[in-house]
Amino acid sequence: MARSEILAPVGGREQLLAAVRCGADAVYLGARGFNARRNAENFDEYSLAEAVAFCHGRGVRVHVTVNTLVMDDEMDALEETVRQVADSGADAVIIQDPAVMRLFRDRCPTIQRHASTQMAVHNIDGAKLMQELGFHRVVLARELSLREIEAINRAVDIETEVFVHGAHCMSVSGACYLSAMLGGRSGNRGLCAQPCRLDFRQNGREYALSLKDLSFITHMQEIMNAGTYSFKIEGRMKRPEYVAAAVTACRDALEGREPDLDRLQAVFSRSGFTDEYLTGKRSAHMFGYRRHEDVTAANSVFGELAGLYRAERQSVPVDLRLTMTAESSRLTATDGVHTVAVTGDVPQPARTRATDKDAALKNLGKTGGTPFALRMFSAEIGEGLMLPASALNALRRDALAALLAARETIVPHELASRGESAFPAHKAVAEPALRARFETAAQLPEDPAVYDKIILPIEELERSPVLIAQLGDRLIGELPALLFPTREAAMRETLQTLKAQGLTAVQTENAYGLHLGRELGLRVHGGFGLNILNSAALSEYESLGLQDATISFELAVQKIRRLGGGLPRGILAYGHLPLMRLRACPAKAGCKTCNGRPTLRDRMDVEFPLLCHDKQYTTMLNSVPLYIGDKDYRGVDFVTLYFTKESAAECAARTALFRRGAEPNFQRTNGLYFRTLQ
């Protein structure tokens, strides 16, 4: 593996200059349309090609973000984005949607493919599935500790990328639906409105969903020793001065200098920084919000930071060879890959002092104002010849300009021919089967036959294995939404035990479960957390062995009906929808003092329940349940009633209500099924 990589965020031209000139090894930027920061300046077809040329000329790689979920009616636009990225000659694409992965893999196989942090890869099985899908690198979830990062790196043969500085989403990326549900702006489609930064309160504590920015810069050597290749800086919406400060601090840390964290904190922070995910502490000190003092501190350092990227960084080694004869002067420049040669003025007989190697080097070695740094100089000079300084300078300028032009030449990726992309119309059943998911066994009905399938957490089956025999093939075990590396081995053993007792199927909200379940010979059902919004994603998961899939509740019913392909599909039809999956519990009071059912309240005093999962992670639920029993939801193969905080009596009553197709006798939401998602 090559040396480590500092990967910098670029939202526009000024940020690009700051990143490259301050020492980034690679940058990531968005093509307009399908990227997770659609409100950044971003790059159109022409400015993207210019950015790639600029970066390649200076030895910097370019990763293009195509890291949002797409819908079937956007596939033609996505094809155009693939063409633009291929034509630009970019080095890699960062991807969330399996449909996008499939398109790049099939049509542009020579470009590197990186699994976005939006895919919520947080364990070994997840990384292995990404490798199976055809990814070359995986961006690991921000919530991992150093020990967990090292465990993944030891177990998989795929590059990993770790965020080392920048904003900290409260939810695990890809598992947040708060912005979509509250305002119709999906974080999974690049338009997060950041409602989590508003004042949610928990037991009197303010801003309970706002984390300080993470900063692992002082730990970069440890992270590198743990096997990580790429160090990523968050911030495509940030100012160029922020990019300059962050890249400079990372470069200093990797090269053994003391990083200026005070300056970095001044340019942007939320009450300071935190490293508690990396260290594994996870305390109340992780939380913070942007104060007036943070804003005023930034104004004091902008001028100083702008000076960091005004001039070219001389980072590209170049070898020069001067040849002078009585007939011509010639300067050859090479970077080891590209070689150019230029001719200059005819040397003259020396009247006083002839030009020698040292005299020539004095002028030819002046590479300031260019991205080049002289590595080696050689000369073959005829006796008694002289070339004035002006002619030597002209040779140097022409040679370095020609070499830079050669380095900046775009080498597009070849596009394979477009194959058949249409999917046959799906033939859904006339009456969708009814499934139910329960949080606990205590919620189960007396007669389970009312449901075609019953989904129970694996932890409940472990506590009450008798349920496996009682429910038979009707039972699906639900894998944890988050399963961190230190618990993977134990979960594998648990599943093997439950399989021996008769368990045949599991459901997963994360890609890791597909790899784990298949490896153990279990049938795997896909939950809503797989974020399936299009026919190609359904097809890709079917090819990986998925039995059926619950479509994301971010997709409208009319679009769900039009999804093609043969894989059986369903939707959630009732439930307090999970809005966030959280590793840092917003209760912040410590497990010993928690009553097990904490809540959050927003500015309107609306209450959002929290569910704790075995002290490993927390789910934030919507304030009111989804209910579409009285709506036309047909066109799918099954519907699921998603029970979490309800009593057994409430589960039974709401099941009966749904089966009658009756209007609810409780406050409800239709979710996003009958709205337009941005």
XYZ file of C-alpha atoms in Angstrom:
678
model
C 0.000 0.000 0.000
C 1.243 3.513 -0.804
C 1.836 6.172 1.806
C -1.146 7.689 3.573
C -3.436 10.223 1.946
C -4.829 13.538 3.176
C -8.217 13.941 1.495
C -9.614 17.476 1.507
C -13.142 18.810 0.900
C -13.727 21.098 -2.074
C -16.997 22.955 -2.535
C -15.752 25.417 -5.161
C -12.737 26.928 -6.926
C -11.323 28.784 -3.907
C -11.519 25.694 -1.724
C -9.706 23.781 -4.473
C -6.810 26.244 -4.408
C -6.667 26.079 -0.613
C -6.629 22.279 -0.537
C -3.997 21.772 -3.222
C -1.674 24.584 -2.184
C -1.732 23.584 1.481
C -0.696 20.012 0.796
C -3.695 17.742 0.196
C -2.869 14.472 -1.554
C -6.401 14.204 -2.901
C -9.607 16.223 -2.964
C -13.240 15.237 -3.098
C -15.807 17.389 -4.835
C -19.321 17.170 -6.181
C -20.599 17.091 -9.716
C -23.815 19.048 -9.882
C -26.838 16.905 -9.155
C -26.147 13.623 -7.417
C -24.005 14.514 -4.430
C -24.540 14.810 -0.689
C -23.850 18.573 -0.623
C -26.155 19.826 -3.346
C -26.154 23.325 -1.834
C -22.387 23.724 -2.281
C -21.071 25.556 -5.361
C -20.037 22.219 -6.915
C -18.716 21.651 -10.440
C -20.388 21.459 -13.841
C -18.994 19.423 -16.736
C -16.446 22.043 -17.755
C -15.290 23.195 -14.337
C -14.978 19.537 -13.280
C -12.571 18.846 -16.139
C -10.641 22.021 -15.281
C -10.415 20.967 -11.636
C -9.108 17.511 -12.560
C -6.510 19.021 -14.897
C -5.394 21.497 -12.235
C -5.079 18.767 -9.608
C -3.346 16.214 -11.817
C -0.846 18.845 -12.862
C 0.098 19.162 -9.203
C 0.051 15.483 -8.299
C -3.299 15.568 -6.517
C -6.005 12.961 -7.074
C -9.684 13.844 -7.556
C -12.592 11.900 -6.068
C -16.050 12.848 -7.337
C -19.018 12.417 -5.026
C -22.010 10.705 -6.609
C -23.174 9.743 -3.151
C -26.928 10.182 -3.011
C -29.861 7.864 -3.482
C -31.487 8.038 -6.903
C -34.956 7.278 -8.213
C -35.954 5.471 -11.386
C -36.989 8.668 -13.156
C -33.485 10.100 -12.592
C -31.537 7.334 -14.312
C -31.052 9.201 -17.598
C -29.616 12.170 -15.698
C -27.404 9.771 -13.761
C -26.110 8.293 -17.031
C -25.125 11.808 -18.090
C -23.288 12.323 -14.796
C -21.394 9.065 -15.349
C -20.353 10.303 -18.796
C -19.173 13.644 -17.409
C -17.153 11.991 -14.660
C -15.604 9.549 -17.139
C -14.728 12.343 -19.579
C -13.124 14.386 -16.802
C -10.520 11.714 -16.086
C -11.216 11.820 -12.333
C -9.543 9.166 -10.211
C -12.430 7.864 -8.100
C -16.126 8.161 -7.362
C -17.717 8.073 -3.908
C -21.004 6.163 -3.965
C -23.946 5.417 -1.663
C -26.568 3.775 -3.887
C -25.942 0.224 -5.194
C -27.604 1.354 -8.434
C -24.921 4.004 -8.908
C -22.256 1.450 -8.018
C -23.615 -0.927 -10.632
C -23.669 1.757 -13.326
C -20.064 2.825 -12.753
C -18.897 -0.777 -12.404
C -20.501 -1.785 -15.695
C -19.964 1.346 -17.795
C -16.788 2.889 -16.369
C -14.837 -0.017 -14.866
C -11.450 1.754 -14.842
C -12.430 4.374 -12.267
C -11.901 3.593 -8.581
C -15.127 3.120 -6.606
C -15.349 4.138 -2.942
C -18.222 3.220 -0.618
C -19.534 6.409 0.986
C -19.915 6.840 4.723
C -23.630 7.067 3.821
C -23.525 3.274 3.456
C -22.930 3.102 7.228
C -20.139 0.546 7.041
C -19.168 0.034 10.667
C -18.000 -3.566 10.960
C -16.081 -6.380 9.286
C -19.048 -8.018 7.567
C -20.102 -4.678 6.096
C -16.632 -4.028 4.693
C -16.541 -7.522 3.201
C -19.859 -6.968 1.438
C -18.570 -3.678 -0.005
C -15.605 -5.566 -1.398
C -17.957 -8.138 -2.902
C -19.991 -5.367 -4.523
C -16.858 -4.161 -6.290
C -15.697 -1.251 -4.163
C -11.978 -0.508 -3.912
C -12.256 1.540 -0.718
C -14.733 2.032 2.097
C -15.285 5.220 4.080
C -15.832 3.958 7.609
C -18.546 5.287 9.911
C -17.435 8.172 12.130
C -18.617 6.375 15.258
C -15.832 3.780 15.373
C -13.108 3.601 17.987
C -9.451 3.138 17.117
C -9.663 -0.462 18.293
C -12.650 -1.098 16.006
C -10.971 0.560 13.022
C -7.947 -1.659 13.540
C -10.135 -4.778 13.768
C -11.731 -3.994 10.403
C -8.389 -3.246 8.756
C -6.917 -6.516 10.004
C -9.824 -8.562 8.667
C -10.432 -7.149 5.178
C -8.363 -6.585 2.063
C -9.822 -3.229 1.087
C -8.575 0.333 1.580
C -10.230 2.256 4.395
C -10.827 5.960 4.797
C -11.460 7.639 8.147
C -12.783 11.111 8.930
C -10.184 12.902 11.051
C -11.682 16.386 11.235
C -14.987 18.163 10.697
C -18.664 18.250 11.508
C -20.158 15.330 13.366
C -23.610 14.131 12.361
C -25.554 12.999 15.413
C -26.922 9.997 13.563
C -24.913 7.317 11.869
C -24.733 8.540 8.267
C -27.278 6.954 5.961
C -29.548 6.125 8.904
C -30.952 9.627 9.435
C -34.426 10.531 8.203
C -35.061 13.513 10.482
C -34.707 16.217 7.831
C -36.803 14.247 5.349
C -39.626 13.528 7.790
C -39.763 17.004 9.312
C -39.296 19.047 6.157
C -39.222 16.838 3.070
C -35.489 17.462 2.503
C -33.582 14.203 2.527
C -30.052 13.900 3.844
C -29.792 10.762 1.723
C -30.329 12.953 -1.339
C -27.953 15.766 -0.442
C -30.407 18.287 0.996
C -30.212 17.845 4.765
C -31.629 20.916 6.525
C -29.739 20.032 9.741
C -32.735 20.164 12.100
C -30.577 18.304 14.639
C -28.676 21.566 15.238
C -31.867 23.129 16.609
C -32.576 23.091 20.314
C -33.794 19.600 21.141
C -33.894 19.185 24.912
C -33.514 16.132 27.084
C -34.419 16.390 30.746
C -33.619 20.100 30.745
C -30.358 19.793 28.802
C -30.192 21.906 25.642
C -28.986 21.013 22.126
C -29.136 17.312 22.886
C -28.658 16.364 19.209
C -25.689 18.626 18.476
C -22.211 17.150 18.686
C -18.962 19.075 18.706
C -16.876 18.741 15.570
C -14.647 15.693 15.653
C -10.891 16.133 15.484
C -8.579 13.136 15.435
C -5.621 15.057 14.019
C -3.426 14.387 17.046
C -4.217 10.670 16.620
C -3.348 10.411 12.922
C -0.182 8.401 13.477
C -2.152 5.894 15.567
C -4.878 5.660 12.927
C -2.256 5.112 10.231
C -0.608 2.405 12.344
C -4.045 0.772 12.640
C -3.971 0.221 8.869
C -5.952 3.192 7.556
C -4.882 4.652 4.222
C -6.884 7.854 3.788
C -7.494 10.675 6.279
C -10.619 12.586 5.338
C -11.548 16.141 6.265
C -15.253 17.024 6.307
C -16.412 20.400 5.014
C -17.513 20.913 1.407
C -19.821 23.691 2.632
C -17.010 25.459 4.520
C -14.890 28.483 3.602
C -11.496 28.075 1.883
C -9.760 29.345 5.029
C -11.174 26.373 6.925
C -9.861 24.000 4.255
C -6.440 25.657 4.427
C -6.276 25.367 8.217
C -7.434 21.743 8.310
C -5.134 20.514 5.533
C -2.162 22.352 7.047
C -2.834 20.827 10.470
C -3.110 17.322 8.990
C 0.067 17.764 6.964
C 1.927 18.982 10.046
C 0.666 16.032 12.098
C 1.750 13.456 9.519
C 5.169 15.027 9.030
C 6.004 15.260 12.721
C 5.286 18.944 13.333
C 2.937 20.275 16.003
C -0.444 21.060 14.378
C -1.960 24.446 15.202
C -5.229 23.279 16.750
C -5.958 26.680 18.292
C -6.050 28.249 14.848
C -8.127 25.361 13.554
C -10.604 25.760 16.399
C -10.784 29.493 15.770
C -11.706 29.100 12.104
C -14.669 26.815 12.920
C -15.855 24.829 15.913
C -18.898 24.101 18.009
C -17.701 24.763 21.563
C -14.445 22.985 20.737
C -13.596 19.539 19.370
C -14.119 15.955 20.497
C -12.202 12.715 19.956
C -14.402 10.540 22.161
C -15.650 8.198 19.457
C -12.065 7.349 18.584
C -11.033 6.890 22.214
C -14.237 5.000 23.052
C -15.303 7.274 25.929
C -18.619 8.715 24.617
C -19.581 11.120 27.393
C -21.603 14.323 27.719
C -18.454 16.245 26.745
C -19.034 15.218 23.105
C -21.962 17.597 22.800
C -21.718 21.250 21.794
C -23.210 23.943 19.605
C -22.011 27.012 17.732
C -21.800 29.992 20.076
C -21.240 33.696 19.467
C -17.653 33.285 20.674
C -17.019 30.674 17.984
C -18.160 33.070 15.254
C -16.070 36.022 16.455
C -12.968 33.830 16.797
C -13.227 32.876 13.128
C -13.116 36.488 11.968
C -9.748 36.963 13.685
C -7.893 34.330 11.630
C -9.362 34.561 8.118
C -6.684 36.946 6.849
C -3.813 34.850 8.150
C -5.271 31.655 6.705
C -5.893 33.168 3.269
C -2.143 33.722 3.036
C -1.519 29.983 3.247
C -2.809 29.324 -0.258
C -1.878 32.418 -2.261
C 1.192 30.804 -3.846
C 1.830 27.526 -5.641
C 3.055 24.658 -3.493
C 6.262 23.260 -4.975
C 5.474 19.598 -4.489
C 6.183 17.903 -7.848
C 9.805 16.704 -8.189
C 11.352 17.544 -11.562
C 14.655 16.632 -13.193
C 16.219 19.094 -15.644
C 18.935 18.447 -18.225
C 20.541 21.293 -20.148
C 22.291 20.656 -23.463
C 24.253 23.505 -25.059
C 26.111 23.239 -28.354
C 27.302 25.860 -30.763
C 24.146 25.241 -32.800
C 21.400 25.121 -30.126
C 20.308 25.153 -26.499
C 17.912 22.537 -25.222
C 16.293 21.907 -21.835
C 14.671 18.570 -21.051
C 12.297 18.281 -18.088
C 10.870 15.078 -16.651
C 8.761 14.117 -13.659
C 9.506 10.423 -14.166
C 6.389 9.851 -16.249
C 6.167 12.797 -18.622
C 9.172 14.139 -20.496
C 9.299 17.352 -22.523
C 12.085 19.198 -24.298
C 12.247 22.802 -25.473
C 14.823 24.681 -27.507
C 16.026 28.191 -26.860
C 18.450 30.757 -28.136
C 21.647 29.739 -29.921
C 24.573 30.019 -27.482
C 27.258 32.571 -28.282
C 31.014 32.378 -27.836
C 31.839 33.648 -24.370
C 33.523 37.059 -24.355
C 34.374 36.983 -20.681
C 32.932 34.106 -18.597
C 31.446 30.992 -20.195
C 28.246 29.431 -18.889
C 29.013 26.436 -16.718
C 26.758 24.031 -14.805
C 26.693 26.114 -11.641
C 25.859 29.307 -13.499
C 23.087 27.566 -15.421
C 21.658 26.032 -12.253
C 21.438 29.458 -10.643
C 18.764 30.389 -13.203
C 17.245 27.047 -14.090
C 16.719 26.104 -10.445
C 14.341 29.003 -9.815
C 11.065 27.058 -9.882
C 9.140 29.429 -7.617
C 5.644 30.248 -8.830
C 5.292 26.745 -10.296
C 4.233 23.428 -8.742
C 7.694 21.996 -9.395
C 10.674 21.492 -7.091
C 14.045 20.722 -8.651
C 15.208 17.219 -7.754
C 18.159 16.688 -10.070
C 20.045 18.844 -12.539
C 22.548 17.779 -15.162
C 24.218 19.686 -17.953
C 26.218 19.014 -21.104
C 27.739 22.326 -22.171
C 30.123 22.903 -25.029
C 33.395 24.589 -24.161
C 33.499 28.361 -24.322
C 29.762 28.900 -24.802
C 27.597 31.458 -23.094
C 23.825 31.760 -22.689
C 22.529 34.881 -20.948
C 20.345 34.664 -17.834
C 17.311 35.853 -19.786
C 17.652 32.963 -22.235
C 18.119 30.437 -19.443
C 15.058 31.789 -17.659
C 13.045 31.513 -20.867
C 14.145 27.890 -21.287
C 13.071 27.115 -17.727
C 9.692 28.817 -18.117
C 8.967 27.085 -21.422
C 10.053 23.653 -20.198
C 8.079 23.786 -16.962
C 5.021 25.161 -18.756
C 5.218 22.318 -21.274
C 5.648 19.745 -18.513
C 2.695 21.158 -16.587
C 0.575 21.071 -19.753
C 1.515 17.433 -20.284
C 0.572 16.589 -16.706
C -2.713 18.469 -17.037
C -3.755 16.646 -20.206
C -7.078 14.935 -19.552
C -7.069 11.161 -19.984
C -10.761 10.211 -20.029
C -12.047 6.843 -18.910
C -13.465 4.733 -21.697
C -17.198 4.115 -21.395
C -18.504 0.644 -22.089
C -21.609 0.419 -24.248
C -24.890 0.925 -22.474
C -26.587 -2.372 -21.817
C -30.247 -3.136 -21.238
C -31.328 -0.981 -18.308
C -35.085 -1.509 -18.286
C -36.549 -3.825 -15.669
C -39.696 -5.860 -16.303
C -42.812 -4.612 -14.588
C -43.269 -6.143 -11.171
C -46.329 -8.319 -10.684
C -47.410 -7.601 -7.133
C -49.945 -9.745 -5.319
C -53.550 -8.572 -5.249
C -53.635 -8.345 -1.460
C -50.332 -7.640 0.302
C -49.375 -10.040 3.078
C -49.375 -8.595 6.586
C -46.195 -8.663 8.646
C -45.467 -7.279 12.096
C -42.244 -6.281 13.747
C -42.205 -6.230 17.568
C -39.662 -4.674 19.904
C -40.269 -7.298 22.598
C -41.864 -10.715 22.924
C -44.286 -9.224 25.457
C -46.027 -7.411 22.580
C -46.849 -10.630 20.701
C -50.521 -11.485 20.120
C -52.209 -14.581 21.452
C -52.831 -15.733 17.881
C -49.716 -15.131 15.744
C -51.523 -16.492 12.669
C -52.956 -13.025 12.085
C -49.558 -12.161 10.580
C -47.836 -13.808 7.614
C -44.448 -13.025 9.169
C -43.388 -11.935 12.649
C -40.100 -10.090 13.099
C -38.402 -10.095 16.503
C -34.973 -8.797 17.550
C -32.319 -11.483 17.869
C -31.850 -10.453 21.503
C -35.478 -11.395 22.234
C -35.012 -14.803 20.618
C -31.847 -15.330 22.619
C -33.810 -14.638 25.818
C -36.813 -16.738 24.734
C -35.641 -19.408 22.252
C -38.933 -21.266 22.730
C -40.422 -18.685 20.353
C -38.507 -20.258 17.471
C -40.466 -23.494 17.711
C -43.732 -21.703 18.496
C -43.570 -19.379 15.492
C -41.821 -21.718 13.046
C -41.310 -20.444 9.492
C -43.416 -17.418 10.370
C -40.471 -16.045 12.371
C -37.762 -13.684 11.114
C -34.993 -12.667 13.508
C -34.081 -8.987 13.345
C -30.362 -8.243 13.375
C -29.204 -5.155 15.285
C -29.258 -2.032 13.132
C -25.707 -1.409 14.364
C -23.291 -4.204 15.254
C -19.827 -2.944 16.103
C -16.732 -5.129 15.533
C -16.252 -6.075 19.178
C -19.661 -7.809 19.097
C -19.558 -9.473 15.684
C -18.073 -12.747 16.887
C -20.626 -13.047 19.689
C -23.498 -12.351 17.279
C -22.198 -15.008 14.902
C -22.167 -17.541 17.729
C -25.675 -16.511 18.809
C -27.015 -16.944 15.286
C -25.394 -20.353 14.966
C -27.066 -21.412 18.213
C -30.459 -20.053 17.143
C -30.127 -21.699 13.739
C -29.508 -25.026 15.465
C -32.742 -24.401 17.383
C -34.674 -23.851 14.143
C -34.232 -20.202 13.119
C -34.163 -19.985 9.323
C -34.319 -16.284 8.451
C -33.057 -12.876 9.532
C -33.847 -9.301 8.556
C -31.201 -6.592 8.300
C -31.291 -2.792 8.234
C -27.635 -2.609 7.203
C -25.620 -4.255 4.442
C -23.467 -6.165 6.935
C -26.396 -8.464 7.716
C -26.545 -9.735 4.159
C -22.963 -10.955 4.348
C -23.359 -12.373 7.857
C -26.683 -14.109 7.235
C -25.636 -15.692 3.962
C -22.382 -16.932 5.491
C -24.398 -18.778 8.149
C -26.876 -20.235 5.658
C -29.834 -18.101 6.760
C -32.375 -16.482 4.462
C -31.913 -12.716 4.552
C -34.714 -10.166 4.253
C -33.877 -6.517 3.618
C -35.235 -3.823 5.918
C -35.997 -0.177 5.188
C -32.490 0.770 6.379
C -31.003 -0.510 3.115
C -32.418 2.706 1.620
C -33.753 1.161 -1.590
C -35.308 3.791 -3.865
C -34.938 2.296 -7.343
C -35.275 -0.852 -9.445
C -31.538 -1.277 -10.034
C -30.824 -1.351 -6.298
C -33.501 -4.025 -5.882
C -31.876 -6.037 -8.654
C -28.389 -5.622 -7.186
C -29.520 -6.840 -3.764
C -31.384 -9.728 -5.381
C -28.151 -10.802 -7.089
C -26.479 -10.803 -3.667
C -29.075 -13.213 -2.317
C -31.686 -11.033 -0.636
C -35.065 -12.817 -0.302
C -37.195 -9.674 -0.359
C -36.873 -6.013 0.578
C -38.733 -3.310 2.442
C -38.575 -0.162 0.322
C -37.360 3.039 1.968
C -40.158 5.085 3.517
C -38.623 8.120 1.781
C -40.145 6.975 -1.530
C -43.692 7.927 -2.538
C -46.233 5.115 -2.985
C -46.828 5.961 -6.640
C -43.102 5.513 -7.340
C -42.939 2.331 -5.271
C -45.665 0.829 -7.457
C -43.562 1.496 -10.568
C -40.419 -0.241 -9.305
C -39.547 -3.061 -11.692
C -37.924 -6.442 -11.298
C -38.878 -9.694 -9.682
C -37.682 -9.307 -6.088
C -40.665 -9.248 -3.694
C -40.988 -5.875 -2.004
C -42.978 -4.280 0.780
C -43.374 -1.120 2.829
C -43.835 -0.037 6.416
C -47.513 0.742 6.915
C -47.619 1.588 10.618
C -45.164 2.641 13.280
C -43.166 5.299 15.059
C -40.537 5.521 12.341
C -36.870 5.426 13.370
C -35.543 8.891 12.536
C -31.963 8.407 13.743
C -29.577 5.683 14.872
C -27.280 7.127 17.531
C -24.154 5.763 19.156
C -23.802 8.790 21.446
C -26.928 8.665 23.587
C -28.592 12.106 23.775
C -29.831 11.341 27.297
C -26.215 11.950 28.370
C -27.073 11.161 31.995
C -25.412 7.766 32.120
C -27.110 4.393 31.927
C -27.344 4.005 35.716
C -29.671 6.994 36.074
C -31.714 6.368 32.909
C -35.259 5.045 33.210
C -34.881 3.156 29.942
C -37.499 5.266 28.137
C -36.011 8.759 27.748
C -37.474 11.313 25.355
C -36.417 14.459 23.517
C -38.484 17.628 23.135
C -38.088 20.102 20.303
C -38.738 23.861 20.327
C -42.465 23.248 19.846
C -42.491 20.922 22.873
C -43.106 17.897 20.630
C -41.870 14.689 22.246
C -39.641 12.177 20.429
C -39.153 8.791 22.149
C -35.715 7.197 22.477
C -35.113 3.452 22.483
C -31.914 2.043 23.963
C -30.564 -1.154 22.394
C -28.493 -3.107 24.898
C -26.378 -0.010 25.692
C -24.848 -0.224 22.199
C -26.876 2.365 20.328
C -30.068 4.391 20.588
C -32.940 4.901 18.159
C -34.796 8.198 18.008
C -38.422 7.601 17.007
C -40.870 9.943 15.336
C -43.276 11.718 17.654
C -46.403 10.314 15.990
C -46.836 6.988 14.225
C -47.141 6.413 10.518
C -50.510 4.911 9.597
C -51.809 4.260 6.061
C -54.405 1.577 6.738
C -57.120 3.794 5.253
C -55.010 4.726 2.199
C -54.387 2.957 -1.089
C -51.018 1.307 -0.532
C -51.455 -1.662 -2.860
C -48.878 -2.529 -5.496
C -46.479 -4.231 -3.091
C -46.179 -7.813 -1.887
C -46.308 -7.178 1.853
C -46.785 -4.462 4.427
C -45.226 -4.335 7.873
C -46.635 -2.941 11.097
C -43.585 -1.666 12.991
C -44.241 -1.829 16.737
C -41.752 -0.249 19.145
C -43.151 1.492 22.244
C -46.719 0.168 22.068
C -48.229 -2.125 24.695
C -49.504 -5.555 23.684
C -53.061 -4.207 23.797
C -52.146 -1.290 21.539
C -50.433 -3.642 19.093
C -53.556 -5.782 18.885
C -55.902 -2.807 18.565
C -53.897 -1.126 15.831
C -53.539 -4.372 13.945
C -57.319 -4.804 13.997
C -57.793 -1.199 12.890
C -55.377 -1.666 10.008
C -56.980 -4.908 8.848
C -60.352 -3.158 8.666
C -58.879 -0.321 6.615
C -60.331 2.087 9.150
C -59.327 5.652 9.866
C -57.110 5.910 12.950
C -58.449 6.949 16.340
C -55.063 8.450 17.194
C -52.857 11.188 15.799
C -50.943 9.914 12.783
C -48.698 10.884 9.885
C -48.791 9.677 6.291
C -45.027 10.071 6.250
C -43.520 10.714 2.841
C -45.663 8.238 0.944
C -47.910 10.919 -0.519
C -45.444 13.829 -0.636
C -42.699 14.957 -2.992
C -39.268 14.334 -1.524
C -36.444 16.715 -2.367
